[in-house]
Coordinates of C-alpha atoms in Angstrom, one line a residue:
Chain Z
M1 CA 88.1 90.4 -142.6
S2 CA 88.1 92.2 -138.5
S3 CA 85.0 91.8 -136.9
S4 CA 84.4 95.6 -135.9
F5 CA 80.8 96.7 -136.5
V6 CA 78.8 100.0 -135.7
D7 CA 75.4 99.9 -134.3
T8 CA 73.1 102.2 -135.1
S9 CA 69.5 102.7 -132.8
F10 CA 66.4 104.3 -133.3
H11 CA 62.5 103.9 -133.1
V12 CA 60.0 102.6 -136.0
R13 CA 58.4 105.4 -137.3
Y14 CA 54.5 105.2 -138.3
A15 CA 55.1 105.9 -141.5
E16 CA 57.4 102.7 -142.0
T17 CA 54.9 100.6 -141.5
D18 CA 52.7 100.0 -143.7
A19 CA 48.7 97.6 -143.6
M20 CA 49.9 94.6 -142.2
G21 CA 50.7 96.3 -139.4
I22 CA 54.2 96.1 -139.1
V23 CA 57.4 97.7 -141.0
H24 CA 57.6 97.5 -144.8
H25 CA 60.0 95.6 -146.0
A26 CA 61.4 98.9 -147.8
A27 CA 62.5 100.6 -144.6
Y28 CA 65.2 97.6 -143.9
I29 CA 66.7 99.1 -147.1
V30 CA 66.7 102.7 -145.5
W31 CA 67.6 101.8 -142.5
F32 CA 71.0 99.5 -144.2
E33 CA 72.2 103.1 -145.2
E34 CA 71.4 104.6 -142.0
G35 CA 73.8 101.5 -140.9
R36 CA 76.5 102.0 -143.1
S37 CA 76.2 106.0 -142.7
A38 CA 76.6 105.3 -138.7
Y39 CA 79.6 103.3 -139.8
M40 CA 81.4 105.8 -141.7
R41 CA 81.0 107.9 -139.3
A42 CA 82.3 106.3 -136.4
C43 CA 85.0 105.9 -139.0
G44 CA 86.2 109.6 -138.6
L45 CA 85.2 109.9 -142.9
P46 CA 81.0 110.9 -143.3
Y47 CA 79.6 109.8 -146.4
S48 CA 79.2 112.9 -146.8
E49 CA 82.7 113.4 -147.1
V50 CA 83.3 111.0 -149.5
E51 CA 81.1 113.0 -151.0
R52 CA 82.6 116.6 -151.1
R53 CA 85.7 114.4 -152.5
G54 CA 84.0 113.8 -155.3
Y55 CA 83.4 109.9 -155.4
W56 CA 80.0 107.9 -154.7
F57 CA 79.8 104.7 -153.3
T58 CA 76.7 104.2 -156.0
V59 CA 74.8 100.5 -154.8
A60 CA 75.4 97.6 -157.1
E61 CA 73.5 95.2 -155.0
V62 CA 71.1 94.7 -151.7
R63 CA 70.6 91.8 -150.9
A64 CA 68.1 91.1 -147.3
R65 CA 66.7 88.1 -145.2
F66 CA 63.6 89.0 -143.3
H67 CA 63.3 86.9 -140.4
T68 CA 60.9 88.5 -137.8
S69 CA 58.6 91.9 -138.1
A70 CA 58.3 95.1 -136.3
R71 CA 55.9 97.4 -135.0
Y72 CA 55.6 100.7 -134.5
D73 CA 58.0 102.2 -132.3
E74 CA 59.7 99.6 -131.2
R75 CA 63.3 100.7 -130.8
I76 CA 65.6 98.9 -133.0
V77 CA 69.2 98.9 -133.7
V78 CA 71.6 98.0 -137.0
R79 CA 74.5 96.1 -136.9
T80 CA 76.9 97.1 -140.0
W81 CA 80.1 95.5 -140.8
L82 CA 82.8 96.6 -143.4
T83 CA 82.9 92.4 -145.0
E84 CA 84.2 93.5 -148.0
L85 CA 86.7 96.3 -149.1
R86 CA 88.6 96.3 -152.5
S87 CA 90.1 98.9 -154.4
R88 CA 86.8 100.1 -156.5
G89 CA 83.9 98.6 -154.1
L90 CA 83.4 97.6 -150.8
T91 CA 80.4 96.0 -149.1
F92 CA 78.2 96.1 -146.0
T93 CA 76.6 93.5 -143.9
Y94 CA 74.2 94.2 -141.5
E95 CA 71.5 92.5 -139.1
V96 CA 68.8 94.3 -137.6
R97 CA 67.2 93.8 -133.8
R98 CA 64.5 94.6 -131.4
V99 CA 66.2 96.1 -129.1
A100 CA 63.1 95.2 -126.6
D101 CA 64.5 91.1 -126.8
N102 CA 67.6 90.8 -129.2
A103 CA 65.4 89.5 -131.4
L104 CA 67.1 89.3 -135.7
L105 CA 64.7 91.2 -137.8
V106 CA 66.2 91.1 -140.8
T107 CA 69.8 90.3 -142.6
G108 CA 71.7 91.9 -145.5
E109 CA 74.4 92.6 -147.8
T110 CA 74.9 95.9 -150.0
R111 CA 77.5 95.5 -152.1
H112 CA 78.8 99.3 -153.4
I113 CA 80.7 100.5 -156.4
C114 CA 83.3 103.8 -156.2
V115 CA 82.6 106.2 -159.1
D116 CA 83.2 109.7 -159.3
H117 CA 80.6 112.7 -160.3
T118 CA 79.9 111.6 -164.1
G119 CA 79.8 108.0 -163.1
A120 CA 82.9 106.8 -164.3
V121 CA 84.7 103.8 -162.0
R122 CA 87.3 104.2 -159.9
R123 CA 89.9 103.5 -157.6
I124 CA 88.9 104.2 -153.7
P125 CA 91.8 106.8 -152.9
Q126 CA 94.4 105.5 -150.1
D127 CA 93.6 108.0 -147.6
L128 CA 89.7 107.2 -147.4
L129 CA 91.0 102.8 -147.8
A130 CA 93.3 103.9 -144.5
A131 CA 90.0 105.5 -143.2
L132 CA 87.6 102.7 -143.8
R133 CA 89.5 99.7 -142.7
P134 CA 87.9 97.9 -140.0
S135 CA 91.0 97.9 -137.8
E136 CA 90.6 101.4 -137.5
V137 CA 87.2 100.9 -136.2
T138 CA 86.4 99.6 -133.1
N139 CA 83.4 98.5 -132.1
I140 CA 81.4 101.0 -131.0
S141 CA 77.6 101.1 -130.1
K142 CA 76.0 104.0 -129.3
E143 CA 72.1 105.0 -128.5
G144 CA 70.6 107.2 -130.4
Q145 CA 73.0 107.8 -133.0
Chain B
M1 CA 42.0 132.0 -162.8
S2 CA 40.7 129.7 -164.7
S3 CA 38.7 125.9 -164.1
S4 CA 42.1 124.2 -166.4
F5 CA 42.9 121.5 -164.5
V6 CA 45.1 118.1 -165.0
D7 CA 44.1 114.4 -163.9
T8 CA 47.0 112.0 -163.2
S9 CA 45.5 108.5 -162.0
F10 CA 47.3 105.6 -160.3
H11 CA 46.7 102.5 -157.6
V12 CA 47.3 103.1 -154.2
R13 CA 51.4 101.0 -153.6
Y14 CA 51.2 98.9 -150.8
A15 CA 54.2 100.9 -149.1
E16 CA 52.0 104.2 -149.1
T17 CA 49.9 102.2 -146.4
D18 CA 50.4 102.2 -143.3
A19 CA 49.7 100.0 -139.8
M20 CA 45.8 101.5 -139.6
G21 CA 45.5 99.6 -143.0
I22 CA 45.3 102.7 -144.1
V23 CA 47.0 105.5 -146.9
H24 CA 49.7 107.4 -144.7
H25 CA 49.4 111.0 -144.4
A26 CA 52.4 111.8 -146.0
A27 CA 52.1 109.9 -149.1
Y28 CA 49.0 112.6 -149.8
I29 CA 52.5 115.3 -150.5
V30 CA 53.9 112.9 -152.8
W31 CA 50.8 112.7 -154.7
F32 CA 50.9 116.2 -154.8
E33 CA 54.1 116.5 -156.9
E34 CA 52.6 113.7 -159.3
G35 CA 49.5 116.0 -159.6
R36 CA 51.4 118.8 -160.7
S37 CA 54.1 116.8 -163.0
A38 CA 50.9 115.7 -164.6
Y39 CA 49.7 119.2 -164.9
M40 CA 53.9 120.4 -166.1
R41 CA 53.7 117.8 -168.4
A42 CA 49.7 118.6 -169.6
C43 CA 51.6 122.3 -170.7
G44 CA 54.3 121.0 -172.4
L45 CA 57.0 122.1 -169.7
P46 CA 58.1 119.2 -167.9
Y47 CA 59.8 120.0 -164.6
S48 CA 62.6 118.5 -165.6
E49 CA 62.3 120.8 -168.4
V50 CA 62.2 123.7 -166.0
E51 CA 65.6 121.9 -164.1
R52 CA 67.5 121.9 -167.2
R53 CA 67.1 125.5 -167.6
G54 CA 68.2 126.2 -164.1
Y55 CA 65.2 126.9 -161.9
W56 CA 63.7 124.7 -159.2
F57 CA 59.8 125.8 -157.8
T58 CA 61.2 125.0 -154.2
V59 CA 58.4 124.2 -152.5
A60 CA 57.7 127.4 -149.3
E61 CA 54.3 125.9 -148.1
V62 CA 51.9 123.0 -147.9
R63 CA 48.8 122.2 -147.0
A64 CA 46.9 118.9 -146.6
R65 CA 43.0 118.7 -145.3
F66 CA 42.1 114.9 -144.5
H67 CA 38.6 113.6 -145.6
T68 CA 38.3 110.4 -146.3
S69 CA 40.9 107.4 -145.9
A70 CA 42.1 105.1 -149.1
R71 CA 43.3 101.6 -148.6
Y72 CA 45.8 99.4 -150.8
D73 CA 44.9 98.6 -154.6
E74 CA 42.4 101.4 -154.9
R75 CA 41.8 103.3 -157.9
I76 CA 42.9 106.9 -156.9
V77 CA 43.1 110.3 -159.0
V78 CA 44.8 113.5 -158.4
R79 CA 43.2 116.6 -159.8
T80 CA 45.5 119.7 -160.1
W81 CA 45.0 123.3 -160.5
L82 CA 47.6 126.5 -160.9
T83 CA 45.6 129.1 -158.7
E84 CA 48.1 131.8 -158.8
L85 CA 51.0 132.6 -160.8
R86 CA 53.2 135.4 -160.3
S87 CA 56.2 136.7 -161.6
R88 CA 58.4 135.0 -158.6
G89 CA 55.9 131.9 -157.6
L90 CA 53.6 130.3 -158.3
T91 CA 50.6 128.2 -156.2
F92 CA 49.0 124.5 -157.4
T93 CA 46.1 123.1 -156.0
Y94 CA 44.8 119.6 -155.6
E95 CA 41.7 117.6 -154.9
V96 CA 42.6 113.6 -154.5
R97 CA 39.6 111.3 -155.3
R98 CA 39.0 107.5 -155.3
V99 CA 38.0 106.7 -158.7
A100 CA 35.0 104.0 -157.2
D101 CA 33.1 105.9 -155.5
N102 CA 34.2 109.4 -156.5
A103 CA 34.7 110.2 -152.8
L104 CA 37.2 113.2 -152.0
L105 CA 40.2 112.0 -149.7
V106 CA 42.3 114.7 -149.5
T107 CA 42.5 118.3 -150.9
G108 CA 45.6 120.6 -150.8
E109 CA 47.6 123.4 -151.6
T110 CA 51.7 123.8 -152.3
R111 CA 52.9 127.2 -152.4
H112 CA 56.1 127.3 -154.5
I113 CA 59.2 130.3 -155.0
C114 CA 60.9 130.2 -158.1
V115 CA 64.8 129.9 -157.7
D116 CA 67.9 129.3 -159.3
H117 CA 70.6 126.4 -159.2
T118 CA 72.5 128.6 -156.6
G119 CA 69.2 129.1 -154.6
A120 CA 68.5 132.5 -155.2
V121 CA 64.7 134.1 -155.5
R122 CA 64.3 134.7 -159.0
R123 CA 62.0 135.6 -161.8
I124 CA 60.1 132.7 -163.6
P125 CA 61.4 133.6 -167.3
Q126 CA 58.6 134.5 -169.7
D127 CA 58.3 131.8 -172.0
L128 CA 57.5 129.7 -168.9
L129 CA 55.4 131.7 -167.5
A130 CA 53.6 131.3 -171.0
A131 CA 53.9 127.6 -171.2
L132 CA 52.4 127.0 -167.4
R133 CA 49.3 129.8 -168.2
P134 CA 46.2 127.9 -167.2
S135 CA 44.8 129.4 -170.8
E136 CA 47.2 127.0 -172.3
V137 CA 45.7 123.6 -170.4
T138 CA 42.8 122.4 -171.7
N139 CA 41.3 119.9 -169.1
I140 CA 42.8 116.9 -169.6
S141 CA 42.0 113.7 -167.8
K142 CA 44.6 110.1 -168.3
E143 CA 44.2 107.2 -166.4
G144 CA 47.6 106.1 -165.9
Q145 CA 49.3 109.4 -166.3
Chain K
M1 CA 48.8 127.0 -123.2
S2 CA 51.9 126.2 -121.6
S3 CA 55.6 126.2 -123.7
S4 CA 56.1 122.8 -122.8
F5 CA 58.1 121.0 -125.7
V6 CA 59.8 118.0 -126.3
D7 CA 62.7 117.7 -128.5
T8 CA 63.7 114.8 -130.6
S9 CA 67.1 114.7 -132.8
F10 CA 68.4 112.2 -135.8
H11 CA 71.1 112.6 -138.8
V12 CA 69.0 113.4 -142.2
R13 CA 68.5 109.9 -144.2
Y14 CA 70.4 110.0 -147.7
A15 CA 66.8 108.2 -148.6
E16 CA 65.0 111.5 -147.4
T17 CA 67.0 113.4 -149.9
D18 CA 65.4 114.4 -153.5
A19 CA 67.9 115.5 -156.7
M20 CA 68.2 119.5 -155.5
G21 CA 70.7 117.8 -153.3
I22 CA 68.0 118.5 -150.4
V23 CA 65.9 116.9 -148.2
H24 CA 62.4 116.7 -149.5
H25 CA 59.4 118.0 -148.6
A26 CA 57.3 115.6 -148.0
A27 CA 60.3 114.4 -145.4
Y28 CA 59.2 116.8 -142.9
I29 CA 56.4 115.5 -142.7
V30 CA 58.1 111.7 -141.3
W31 CA 60.0 114.4 -139.0
F32 CA 56.6 115.7 -137.5
E33 CA 55.2 112.6 -136.8
E34 CA 58.3 111.6 -135.1
G35 CA 58.0 114.2 -133.3
R36 CA 54.6 113.9 -131.9
S37 CA 56.2 110.5 -131.0
A38 CA 58.5 111.6 -128.9
Y39 CA 56.2 113.9 -127.6
M40 CA 54.2 111.2 -126.3
R41 CA 56.6 108.8 -125.5
A42 CA 58.2 112.1 -122.7
C43 CA 54.3 112.3 -121.3
G44 CA 54.7 108.5 -120.4
L45 CA 52.0 107.6 -123.2
P46 CA 53.4 106.5 -126.2
Y47 CA 51.1 106.4 -129.4
S48 CA 51.4 103.0 -129.6
E49 CA 49.3 102.9 -126.1
V50 CA 46.8 105.1 -127.9
E51 CA 46.5 102.4 -130.4
R52 CA 46.4 100.0 -127.5
R53 CA 43.5 101.3 -125.9
G54 CA 41.1 101.0 -128.8
Y55 CA 41.7 104.7 -130.5
W56 CA 43.9 106.7 -133.4
F57 CA 44.8 109.9 -133.2
T58 CA 44.3 110.2 -137.1
V59 CA 45.6 113.4 -139.2
A60 CA 42.7 115.7 -140.0
E61 CA 44.9 118.8 -141.3
V62 CA 48.7 119.3 -142.3
R63 CA 50.6 122.6 -142.7
A64 CA 53.9 123.1 -143.2
R65 CA 56.4 126.2 -144.0
F66 CA 59.5 125.7 -145.2
H67 CA 62.7 128.5 -144.6
T68 CA 65.9 126.5 -145.2
S69 CA 67.3 123.2 -146.6
A70 CA 68.9 120.8 -145.1
R71 CA 71.4 117.8 -146.2
Y72 CA 72.2 114.4 -146.1
D73 CA 73.9 113.5 -142.9
E74 CA 73.7 117.0 -140.9
R75 CA 71.8 116.8 -137.2
I76 CA 68.4 117.5 -136.9
V77 CA 66.6 118.8 -134.0
V78 CA 62.7 118.8 -133.8
R79 CA 60.5 120.8 -131.3
T80 CA 57.3 119.3 -130.5
W81 CA 54.2 121.8 -128.4
L82 CA 51.1 120.3 -128.0
T83 CA 48.9 123.8 -129.1
E84 CA 45.3 122.7 -128.3
L85 CA 43.9 119.6 -126.3
R86 CA 40.2 119.2 -126.9
S87 CA 37.8 116.6 -125.7
R88 CA 37.8 115.3 -129.3
G89 CA 41.3 116.3 -131.0
L90 CA 44.5 118.0 -130.6
T91 CA 47.1 120.1 -132.5
F92 CA 50.8 119.7 -132.3
T93 CA 53.1 122.4 -133.8
Y94 CA 56.3 121.7 -134.6
E95 CA 59.9 123.7 -135.3
V96 CA 62.8 122.1 -137.5
R97 CA 66.5 122.9 -136.9
R98 CA 69.4 122.2 -137.8
V99 CA 71.5 121.1 -135.3
A100 CA 75.5 122.8 -136.0
D101 CA 73.9 126.7 -136.8
N102 CA 70.3 126.3 -135.0
A103 CA 68.9 127.7 -138.5
L104 CA 65.5 127.0 -138.4
L105 CA 64.5 125.0 -141.2
V106 CA 60.6 124.1 -141.1
T107 CA 57.8 125.1 -138.9
G108 CA 54.4 123.0 -138.9
E109 CA 51.4 122.0 -137.6
T110 CA 49.4 118.7 -137.6
R111 CA 45.1 118.4 -136.5
H112 CA 44.2 115.2 -134.8
I113 CA 40.9 113.8 -134.6
C114 CA 40.4 110.9 -132.1
V115 CA 38.5 107.9 -133.3
D116 CA 38.2 104.6 -132.3
H117 CA 39.3 101.3 -134.6
T118 CA 35.8 102.0 -136.3
G119 CA 36.8 105.1 -137.6
A120 CA 33.6 107.1 -135.2
V121 CA 34.7 110.0 -133.5
R122 CA 35.5 109.5 -130.0
R123 CA 36.0 111.6 -126.8
I124 CA 39.4 110.9 -125.4
P125 CA 39.2 109.2 -122.9
Q126 CA 39.6 111.0 -119.5
D127 CA 43.0 109.7 -118.5
L128 CA 44.9 110.0 -122.0
L129 CA 43.8 113.6 -122.0
A130 CA 45.4 113.9 -118.6
A131 CA 48.2 111.8 -119.9
L132 CA 48.7 114.8 -122.6
R133 CA 48.4 117.8 -120.8
P134 CA 51.6 120.1 -121.6
S135 CA 51.4 120.5 -117.5
E136 CA 52.6 117.0 -117.3
V137 CA 55.4 117.2 -119.7
T138 CA 58.7 118.7 -118.2
N139 CA 60.4 120.2 -121.1
I140 CA 63.1 118.1 -122.8
S141 CA 66.2 117.8 -125.3
K142 CA 67.6 114.2 -126.0
E143 CA 70.0 113.7 -128.2
G144 CA 69.1 110.5 -130.2
Q145 CA 65.7 110.1 -129.0
Chain M
M1 CA 57.9 77.6 -165.5
S2 CA 56.2 79.4 -168.6
S3 CA 57.1 82.9 -169.4
S4 CA 53.9 84.7 -168.9
F5 CA 54.5 88.2 -167.4
V6 CA 53.1 91.5 -166.8
D7 CA 54.0 95.1 -167.3
T8 CA 53.6 98.0 -165.4
S9 CA 54.4 101.4 -166.3
F10 CA 54.6 105.2 -164.6
H11 CA 57.0 108.5 -164.5
V12 CA 59.3 108.6 -161.9
R13 CA 58.7 110.5 -159.2
Y14 CA 61.2 113.9 -157.7
A15 CA 60.3 112.4 -154.3
E16 CA 62.1 109.1 -155.1
T17 CA 65.4 110.6 -156.4
D18 CA 68.5 111.5 -154.2
A19 CA 70.9 113.8 -153.8
M20 CA 72.8 111.8 -156.5
G21 CA 70.2 113.3 -159.0
I22 CA 68.6 109.7 -159.4
V23 CA 66.6 107.2 -158.3
H24 CA 67.5 106.1 -154.4
H25 CA 68.1 102.2 -154.6
A26 CA 65.2 101.8 -152.0
A27 CA 62.4 102.7 -154.3
Y28 CA 63.3 100.2 -156.6
I29 CA 62.5 97.5 -154.0
V30 CA 58.9 99.6 -154.1
W31 CA 58.8 99.1 -157.6
F32 CA 58.9 95.6 -157.5
E33 CA 55.9 95.5 -155.2
E34 CA 53.7 97.7 -157.7
G35 CA 54.9 94.7 -160.4
R36 CA 53.9 92.1 -158.4
S37 CA 50.7 94.2 -157.4
A38 CA 49.9 94.7 -161.2
Y39 CA 51.2 90.6 -161.6
M40 CA 48.2 89.6 -159.3
R41 CA 45.4 92.4 -161.1
A42 CA 46.4 90.8 -164.5
C43 CA 45.6 87.1 -162.6
G44 CA 42.2 88.0 -161.5
L45 CA 43.6 87.9 -158.0
P46 CA 44.3 91.2 -156.9
Y47 CA 46.4 90.8 -153.8
S48 CA 43.7 92.6 -151.6
E49 CA 41.6 89.9 -152.7
V50 CA 44.2 87.0 -151.1
E51 CA 44.5 89.7 -148.3
R52 CA 40.4 89.6 -147.5
R53 CA 40.6 85.6 -147.9
G54 CA 43.4 86.1 -144.2
Y55 CA 46.0 85.4 -146.1
W56 CA 49.6 87.6 -146.9
F57 CA 52.4 86.7 -148.7
T58 CA 54.9 88.3 -146.4
V59 CA 58.7 88.8 -147.9
A60 CA 60.8 86.8 -146.7
E61 CA 63.9 87.9 -148.7
V62 CA 64.7 90.2 -151.7
R63 CA 67.6 90.7 -153.9
A64 CA 67.9 93.5 -156.2
R65 CA 71.2 94.6 -158.9
F66 CA 71.7 97.5 -159.9
H67 CA 73.0 98.2 -163.6
T68 CA 72.0 102.0 -164.5
S69 CA 70.6 104.5 -162.5
A70 CA 67.4 106.7 -164.0
R71 CA 66.1 110.3 -163.4
Y72 CA 63.1 112.0 -162.3
D73 CA 60.1 112.3 -164.4
E74 CA 61.6 109.4 -166.9
R75 CA 59.0 106.7 -167.9
I76 CA 59.8 103.4 -166.5
V77 CA 58.0 99.9 -167.1
V78 CA 58.7 96.9 -165.0
R79 CA 57.8 93.6 -165.9
T80 CA 57.1 91.1 -163.8
W81 CA 57.4 87.2 -163.5
L82 CA 56.3 84.3 -161.4
T83 CA 59.1 82.3 -161.0
E84 CA 57.8 80.3 -158.3
L85 CA 54.9 78.6 -157.3
R86 CA 55.0 76.6 -154.3
S87 CA 52.5 74.9 -151.9
R88 CA 53.6 77.6 -149.1
G89 CA 55.4 80.5 -151.3
L90 CA 56.3 81.8 -154.6
T91 CA 58.8 83.6 -156.2
F92 CA 58.5 86.8 -158.2
T93 CA 61.1 88.1 -160.8
Y94 CA 61.5 91.3 -161.7
E95 CA 63.2 93.5 -164.7
V96 CA 62.9 97.3 -164.3
R97 CA 63.4 99.8 -167.5
R98 CA 63.5 102.7 -168.8
V99 CA 61.1 103.3 -171.6
A100 CA 62.9 106.3 -173.9
D101 CA 66.0 103.8 -174.7
N102 CA 64.6 100.0 -173.2
A103 CA 68.0 100.5 -170.5
L104 CA 67.7 97.7 -168.9
L105 CA 68.0 99.6 -165.0
V106 CA 67.5 97.1 -162.5
T107 CA 66.9 93.0 -162.0
G108 CA 65.3 91.3 -158.8
E109 CA 63.2 89.0 -156.8
T110 CA 61.6 88.8 -154.2
R111 CA 60.3 85.3 -152.1
H112 CA 57.6 85.3 -150.5
I113 CA 55.8 83.3 -147.7
C114 CA 52.0 82.3 -147.1
V115 CA 51.0 83.7 -143.6
D116 CA 47.8 83.7 -142.4
H117 CA 47.0 86.8 -139.9
T118 CA 48.5 85.5 -136.5
G119 CA 51.4 85.0 -138.8
A120 CA 51.5 81.3 -138.9
V121 CA 52.8 79.2 -142.0
R122 CA 49.9 78.3 -144.1
R123 CA 49.0 76.2 -147.8
I124 CA 48.0 78.5 -150.2
P125 CA 44.2 78.1 -151.0
Q126 CA 43.6 75.8 -154.4
D127 CA 41.8 78.6 -156.2
L128 CA 44.4 80.5 -155.1
L129 CA 47.5 79.0 -156.7
A130 CA 45.7 78.0 -159.8
A131 CA 44.7 81.4 -160.5
L132 CA 48.3 82.7 -159.7
R133 CA 49.5 79.8 -161.8
P134 CA 51.4 81.5 -164.8
S135 CA 49.7 79.3 -167.7
E136 CA 46.5 81.6 -166.6
V137 CA 48.1 85.0 -167.5
T138 CA 48.8 86.0 -170.5
N139 CA 51.3 88.6 -171.5
I140 CA 50.2 92.0 -170.8
S141 CA 51.7 95.5 -171.3
K142 CA 50.0 98.1 -170.1
E143 CA 50.8 101.2 -170.1
G144 CA 49.9 103.5 -166.7
Q145 CA 48.7 100.2 -165.0

């Protein structure tokens, strides 16, 4: 698939650190979610709109590999790609870096299934599929998205 | 009001600590919620049942005072009282202690308003009021609730 | 004290919502922390620098009043004032609003004590006090801080 | 390796739910941590003791597969196995179930590296290795750990 990506950037929150003095590993899973939220906003299809349409992209699998740790107040950038888009599901891939030195902190993927609000698996409607297609996304790097 | 209380106990989770090496102050707000969940289960009126009946006890105010800090893996007990019960709202009061030395960690209160699922303020139904009345609650201290 | 304030803005994260469909009340306590982090960065004294100097502004009290609820993906702004600055402590005051309609969501305060890394109460060093003084802060509204 | 496992059980916290009405997927990552904390306590080697000895079992990789969703107040059990134990690292495997119907909610693994407090990779000391060896652990199912 295309190499279109979207960057979103923020500071590490104190609440995201743990007693090791670094960002707790579960915080990155939340940051992945921030990454795909930013990706979808950049597509012109905010995830809140998907929900209003009666669908959820429920999380079927998460995987994260931790390379380097980050600390409170450091500026972070999450780069998100849509690496798979199928009729009933999609996969996002993430790279989390520290802005100051571009150090690679964490990489990961999340796999999602399209369900309706009863939980039944559903085809992603054509217009949503079209909006998500990476060719529709120009690479976007925004501070403070 | 009566001095009936309910105790609930658990270990500090690593994710609840922060870079100071101690429990992050926002974790206690979540523990207060655990305290009132345990209180309501002990009343025979789990909060999930309140929701099924079409009501929410939405949080109108939170207050917490931090006395001593806690660390990962320490055993904690949250003691909860219902200190006010009105037709449209209620107030819970909390004491959070470390089990090992009974040190007082945090005290606080949360004030709640009864709303329906449209957000409109509503009277608490009589049978729910009756179940919540502290006289109906015997003091309960449970490990591992 | 002066009415200097600092604004910081971000989107509601999905992880910050709860089963009521709205932002969980404990998330605002974390947002207050974001507010004072932004305030201190704007002072030229990031809190990470306070820690490097050997001090913590430990949280002694939190208070929050919840007026209106927010939802996933809404843009939020936290406005922070330093409303008290004493030799051994300080108080921040917060207003959290939804950007779209400027609705007031939550107001609150946090009271802090200056301690060293052994936990002993300490005077705030003169140069830190000087940096924090609101007259040193120009009102700052930044998107995406 | 041996099939020794440790169970730990608790209720879903309201703060762990999200706007889908179910437990947010990142909460399970925290529950995995609870699972391995319980496992290590059952070994007679609480993780807090590992830290006091000057080591961290830092998280190198997390993987979770989401099968069924859970809701507020449901009773959950996390079953934890130590599935790999090497000189410089270890892997835990988890099964998260709902107690009421034994439904399998989430499965996953976390891979850890032993580092000292400077972050350098280190051999796990022999006595810690011995304590962790699954043959030393009897299967333990506890409510309310």
